[in-house]
Short mmCIF file of C-alpha atoms in Angstrom, two decimals:
data_model
loop_
_atom_site.label_atom_id
_atom_site.label_comp_id
_atom_site.label_asym_id
_atom_site.label_seq_id
_atom_site.Cartn_x
_atom_site.Cartn_y
_atom_site.Cartn_z
CA UNK A 33 37.07 31.08 51.50
CA UNK A 34 37.90 27.98 53.55
CA UNK A 35 41.20 26.34 52.77
CA UNK A 36 39.64 22.89 52.37
CA UNK A 37 37.57 23.93 49.32
CA UNK A 38 38.66 24.65 45.76
CA UNK A 39 36.81 26.95 43.37
CA UNK A 40 36.06 25.37 39.98
CA UNK A 41 35.11 27.16 36.74
CA UNK A 42 32.83 24.85 34.76
CA UNK A 43 32.75 25.19 30.94
CA UNK A 44 29.97 23.54 28.90
CA UNK A 45 28.03 23.87 25.62
CA UNK A 46 31.09 24.90 23.61
CA UNK A 47 34.15 23.34 21.99
CA UNK A 48 37.77 22.59 22.79
CA UNK A 49 40.35 24.34 20.58
CA UNK A 50 44.13 23.85 20.49
CA UNK A 51 46.20 26.99 19.95
CA UNK A 52 49.85 26.83 18.84
CA UNK A 53 51.03 29.24 21.54
CA UNK A 54 48.61 28.77 24.41
CA UNK A 55 47.64 25.15 23.96
CA UNK A 56 44.14 23.98 24.81
CA UNK A 57 41.49 26.70 24.94
CA UNK A 58 37.77 26.40 25.78
CA UNK A 59 35.81 28.45 23.22
CA UNK A 60 32.19 29.65 23.02
CA UNK A 61 31.25 28.02 26.29
CA UNK A 62 28.75 28.70 29.03
CA UNK A 63 30.33 28.95 32.47
CA UNK A 64 29.37 28.37 36.07
CA UNK A 65 31.35 28.47 39.33
CA UNK A 66 31.39 25.55 41.75
CA UNK A 67 33.25 24.82 45.03
CA UNK A 68 34.38 21.27 45.80
CA UNK A 69 36.16 19.70 48.75
CA UNK A 70 39.84 18.86 48.46
CA UNK A 71 39.20 15.21 49.40
CA UNK A 72 36.35 14.61 46.90
CA UNK A 73 36.29 11.50 44.73
CA UNK A 74 34.87 11.05 41.22
CA UNK A 75 31.35 10.17 42.40
CA UNK A 76 31.16 13.21 44.69
CA UNK A 77 32.54 15.52 42.01
CA UNK A 78 30.06 14.25 39.41
CA UNK A 79 27.13 14.51 41.81
CA UNK A 80 28.07 18.08 42.76
CA UNK A 81 28.29 19.13 39.10
CA UNK A 82 24.95 17.50 38.20
CA UNK A 83 23.22 19.23 41.14
CA UNK A 84 24.59 22.59 40.03
CA UNK A 85 23.95 22.29 36.27
CA UNK A 86 20.89 19.99 36.54
CA UNK A 87 22.07 17.74 33.69
CA UNK A 88 23.49 14.23 33.42
CA UNK A 89 27.30 14.34 33.17
CA UNK A 90 29.04 11.91 30.81
CA UNK A 91 32.65 13.25 30.66
CA UNK A 92 34.90 15.63 32.64
CA UNK A 93 38.09 17.22 31.20
CA UNK A 94 40.63 19.06 33.37
CA UNK A 95 42.66 21.94 31.85
CA UNK A 96 46.03 22.00 33.61
CA UNK A 97 49.10 24.24 33.06
CA UNK A 98 52.52 23.10 31.82
CA UNK A 99 55.54 25.35 32.61
CA UNK A 100 58.52 25.35 30.24
CA UNK A 101 61.69 25.30 32.44
CA UNK A 102 63.76 27.06 29.79
CA UNK A 103 61.72 30.17 29.03
CA UNK A 104 59.10 29.70 31.76
CA UNK A 105 56.28 29.91 29.24
CA UNK A 106 52.99 28.37 30.34
CA UNK A 107 50.86 26.24 28.02
CA UNK A 108 47.73 24.28 28.78
CA UNK A 109 46.70 20.72 28.11
CA UNK A 110 43.67 18.59 28.99
CA UNK A 111 43.23 15.21 30.60
CA UNK A 112 40.03 13.21 30.94
CA UNK A 113 38.98 12.40 34.51
CA UNK A 114 37.85 8.76 34.60
CA UNK A 115 38.49 7.52 38.19
CA UNK A 116 39.28 8.59 41.74
CA UNK A 117 43.04 8.58 41.07
CA UNK A 118 42.60 11.19 38.35
CA UNK A 119 40.55 13.34 40.73
CA UNK A 120 43.28 13.24 43.43
CA UNK A 121 46.01 14.06 40.88
CA UNK A 122 43.94 16.97 39.56
CA UNK A 123 43.38 18.44 43.03
CA UNK A 124 47.06 18.06 44.01
CA UNK A 125 48.26 19.67 40.78
CA UNK A 126 45.97 22.62 41.20
CA UNK A 127 46.90 23.13 44.86
CA UNK A 128 50.62 23.07 44.05
CA UNK A 129 50.92 25.16 40.89
CA UNK A 130 47.89 27.44 40.60
CA UNK A 131 46.15 27.58 43.91
CA UNK A 132 45.37 31.26 43.42
CA UNK A 133 43.36 30.59 40.26
CA UNK A 134 40.14 28.76 39.56
CA UNK A 135 40.38 25.14 38.42
CA UNK A 136 38.93 24.89 34.89
CA UNK A 137 36.83 21.87 33.94
CA UNK A 138 35.03 21.16 30.69
CA UNK A 139 31.80 19.18 31.16
CA UNK A 140 30.08 16.99 28.55
CA UNK A 141 26.42 16.13 29.01
CA UNK A 142 24.24 13.32 27.74
CA UNK A 143 22.50 14.43 24.56
CA UNK A 144 18.71 14.25 24.83
CA UNK A 145 17.33 14.01 21.30
CA UNK A 146 13.88 15.37 21.93
CA UNK A 147 11.82 16.42 18.93
CA UNK A 148 9.54 19.38 19.50
CA UNK A 149 6.90 20.38 16.95
CA UNK A 150 7.77 23.52 15.06
CA UNK A 151 5.49 25.84 13.18
CA UNK A 152 6.58 24.48 9.78
CA UNK A 153 6.05 20.85 10.84
CA UNK A 154 2.63 21.66 12.28
CA UNK A 155 1.67 23.47 9.07
CA UNK A 156 2.84 20.52 6.96
CA UNK A 157 0.89 18.06 9.12
CA UNK A 158 -2.23 20.24 8.86
CA UNK A 159 -1.91 20.39 5.05
CA UNK A 160 -1.48 16.62 4.87
CA UNK A 161 -4.59 16.09 6.99
CA UNK A 162 -6.58 18.48 4.79
CA UNK A 163 -5.48 16.65 1.62
CA UNK A 164 -6.36 13.25 3.10
CA UNK A 165 -9.79 14.52 4.16
CA UNK A 166 -10.44 15.88 0.65
CA UNK A 167 -9.42 12.56 -0.93
CA UNK A 168 -11.71 10.65 1.42
CA UNK A 169 -14.64 12.95 0.62
CA UNK A 170 -14.05 12.53 -3.14
CA UNK A 171 -13.94 8.74 -2.79
CA UNK A 172 -17.18 8.76 -0.80
CA UNK A 173 -18.88 10.91 -3.44
CA UNK A 174 -17.71 8.58 -6.22
CA UNK A 175 -18.85 5.47 -4.40
CA UNK A 176 -22.34 6.79 -3.62
CA UNK A 177 -24.93 5.73 -6.25
CA UNK A 178 -26.79 8.56 -7.96
CA UNK A 179 -30.51 8.09 -8.41
CA UNK A 180 -32.56 10.44 -10.62
CA UNK A 181 -35.18 12.47 -8.83
CA UNK A 182 -38.71 11.35 -9.61
CA UNK A 183 -41.89 13.24 -9.05
CA UNK A 184 -44.13 11.57 -6.50
CA UNK A 185 -47.75 11.55 -7.60
CA UNK A 186 -51.02 10.33 -6.17
CA UNK A 187 -51.76 7.99 -9.09
CA UNK A 188 -51.25 4.44 -7.79
CA UNK A 189 -51.95 2.86 -11.21
CA UNK A 190 -48.63 4.08 -12.58
CA UNK A 191 -46.80 2.56 -9.58
CA UNK A 192 -48.54 -0.79 -10.11
CA UNK A 193 -47.71 -0.72 -13.81
CA UNK A 194 -44.08 0.08 -13.01
CA UNK A 195 -43.87 -2.87 -10.60
CA UNK A 196 -45.42 -5.19 -13.21
CA UNK A 197 -42.86 -4.02 -15.77
CA UNK A 198 -40.01 -4.61 -13.34
CA UNK A 199 -41.05 -8.16 -12.52
CA UNK A 200 -42.16 -9.12 -16.04
CA UNK A 201 -39.07 -7.76 -17.72
CA UNK A 202 -41.02 -5.59 -20.19
CA UNK A 203 -39.98 -2.04 -21.03
CA UNK A 204 -41.85 1.05 -22.15
CA UNK A 205 -39.18 2.09 -24.61
CA UNK A 206 -40.29 1.80 -28.21
CA UNK A 207 -36.88 0.83 -29.51
CA UNK A 208 -36.54 -2.31 -27.38
CA UNK A 209 -39.11 -4.30 -29.42
CA UNK A 210 -37.08 -3.84 -32.59
CA UNK A 211 -33.89 -5.08 -31.00
CA UNK A 212 -33.62 -8.81 -31.64
CA UNK A 213 -30.81 -10.79 -30.24
CA UNK A 214 -28.64 -12.24 -32.98
CA UNK A 215 -28.70 -16.01 -33.03
CA UNK A 216 -25.32 -17.64 -32.82
CA UNK A 217 -23.94 -18.83 -36.13
CA UNK A 218 -24.02 -22.61 -36.53
CA UNK A 219 -20.72 -24.39 -36.27
CA UNK A 220 -19.81 -26.06 -39.54
CA UNK A 221 -18.66 -29.65 -39.36
CA UNK A 222 -15.44 -29.65 -41.36
CA UNK A 223 -14.82 -33.36 -40.78
CA UNK A 224 -16.89 -35.42 -43.25
CA UNK A 225 -15.46 -38.95 -43.61
CA UNK A 226 -16.77 -41.40 -46.24
CA UNK A 227 -19.80 -43.54 -45.53
CA UNK A 228 -17.96 -46.79 -44.86
CA UNK A 229 -16.08 -45.08 -42.03
CA UNK A 230 -19.30 -43.83 -40.47
CA UNK A 231 -21.46 -46.97 -40.99
CA UNK A 232 -21.33 -49.49 -38.13
CA UNK A 233 -23.17 -52.19 -40.14
CA UNK A 234 -22.15 -54.08 -43.26
CA UNK A 235 -25.03 -52.92 -45.44
CA UNK A 236 -24.30 -51.99 -49.03
CA UNK A 237 -26.95 -49.29 -49.31
CA UNK A 238 -25.77 -45.79 -48.48
CA UNK A 239 -28.19 -43.18 -47.10
CA UNK A 240 -29.57 -40.65 -49.52
CA UNK A 241 -28.03 -37.21 -49.24
CA UNK A 242 -28.82 -33.92 -50.95
CA UNK A 243 -25.97 -34.48 -53.39
CA UNK A 244 -27.13 -37.94 -54.48
CA UNK A 245 -30.06 -39.02 -56.58
CA UNK A 246 -33.47 -39.51 -55.05
CA UNK A 247 -33.94 -42.73 -57.00
CA UNK A 248 -33.75 -45.82 -54.92
CA UNK A 249 -30.65 -47.80 -55.65
CA UNK A 250 -31.01 -51.38 -56.80
CA UNK A 251 -29.50 -54.05 -54.62
CA UNK A 252 -26.51 -55.89 -56.00
CA UNK A 253 -28.38 -59.19 -55.48
CA UNK A 254 -31.16 -58.22 -57.92
CA UNK A 255 -29.06 -57.52 -61.00
CA UNK A 256 -30.79 -58.58 -64.18
CA UNK A 257 -30.20 -58.18 -67.84
CA UNK A 258 -31.80 -55.00 -69.12
CA UNK A 259 -31.61 -53.03 -65.87
CA UNK A 260 -30.85 -49.30 -66.26
CA UNK A 261 -28.82 -47.08 -63.98
CA UNK A 262 -28.60 -43.37 -63.45
CA UNK A 263 -25.01 -43.06 -64.58
CA UNK A 264 -21.93 -45.01 -65.43
CA UNK A 265 -20.50 -44.99 -61.94
CA UNK A 266 -23.64 -46.50 -60.42
CA UNK A 267 -23.69 -49.22 -63.08
CA UNK A 268 -20.05 -50.18 -62.60
CA UNK A 269 -20.46 -50.17 -58.82
CA UNK A 270 -23.41 -52.55 -58.97
CA UNK A 271 -21.58 -54.86 -61.39
CA UNK A 272 -18.45 -54.97 -59.23
CA UNK A 273 -20.44 -55.73 -56.08
CA UNK A 274 -22.41 -58.45 -57.81
CA UNK A 275 -19.22 -59.93 -59.22
CA UNK A 276 -17.63 -60.01 -55.77
CA UNK A 277 -20.60 -61.73 -54.15
CA UNK A 278 -21.65 -64.14 -56.91
CA UNK A 279 -18.46 -64.52 -58.96
CA UNK A 280 -20.33 -63.58 -62.18
CA UNK A 281 -19.23 -61.31 -64.96
CA UNK A 282 -21.53 -58.67 -66.46
CA UNK A 283 -20.89 -56.10 -69.11
CA UNK A 284 -22.42 -52.67 -69.18
CA UNK A 285 -23.34 -50.86 -72.38
CA UNK A 286 -25.04 -47.65 -73.32
CA UNK A 287 -28.53 -47.87 -74.71
CA UNK A 288 -30.24 -44.66 -75.64
CA UNK A 289 -27.86 -42.62 -73.50
CA UNK A 290 -28.68 -44.74 -70.40
CA UNK A 291 -26.51 -47.45 -68.94
#
């Protein structure tokens, strides 16, 4: 292997775990080996990784060793590589302390949320389409008018008679003649004011109604001695009217049960 290249062990599609004794550990990862130049920068490192793994890189973590000077135990930690300075420090650290080992990097990719149809989703979509088609067919059947089947004959007279019945409004059913439309009930006039409130003239004679006598009422100007009236009220009314108009006084008396 040339001295100007470093072997890298790429970890991806796993998780980063911290152990109490070892430190940072890459678990359940897929791995791939890559060789990079010692003088590479961040752009060159990222491009090399993307060409090898054929995915878009979003983050790079470097797993570096830490030696305890007291007991010489080695633990591991991680640092995120964000610029060219971090890349140079990573390459120098690896060349100085662990040049005989592979440099371990954990790679994070851009998540592509692509939705692929599964068998269950396709089955559900097929069932939904079948239900919608059945509902549409039922609605079409309900909306279609149903006409009774009629026998087609050669007799043209029956067709002419049917057309006459349609245009004239007559029907062949026997029960239709007996059905009479009920006439609306008349609206009773509950407001019945007295005659002087309904009469626009100043006449003294009221119109004859069904509740009054059919005898013609005598005018108050024609009062004479010996005149008879239908009842007491009619007599007193005539006397009072005559008294008002002529300033005369008359007395009414009963003669033979008649005023």
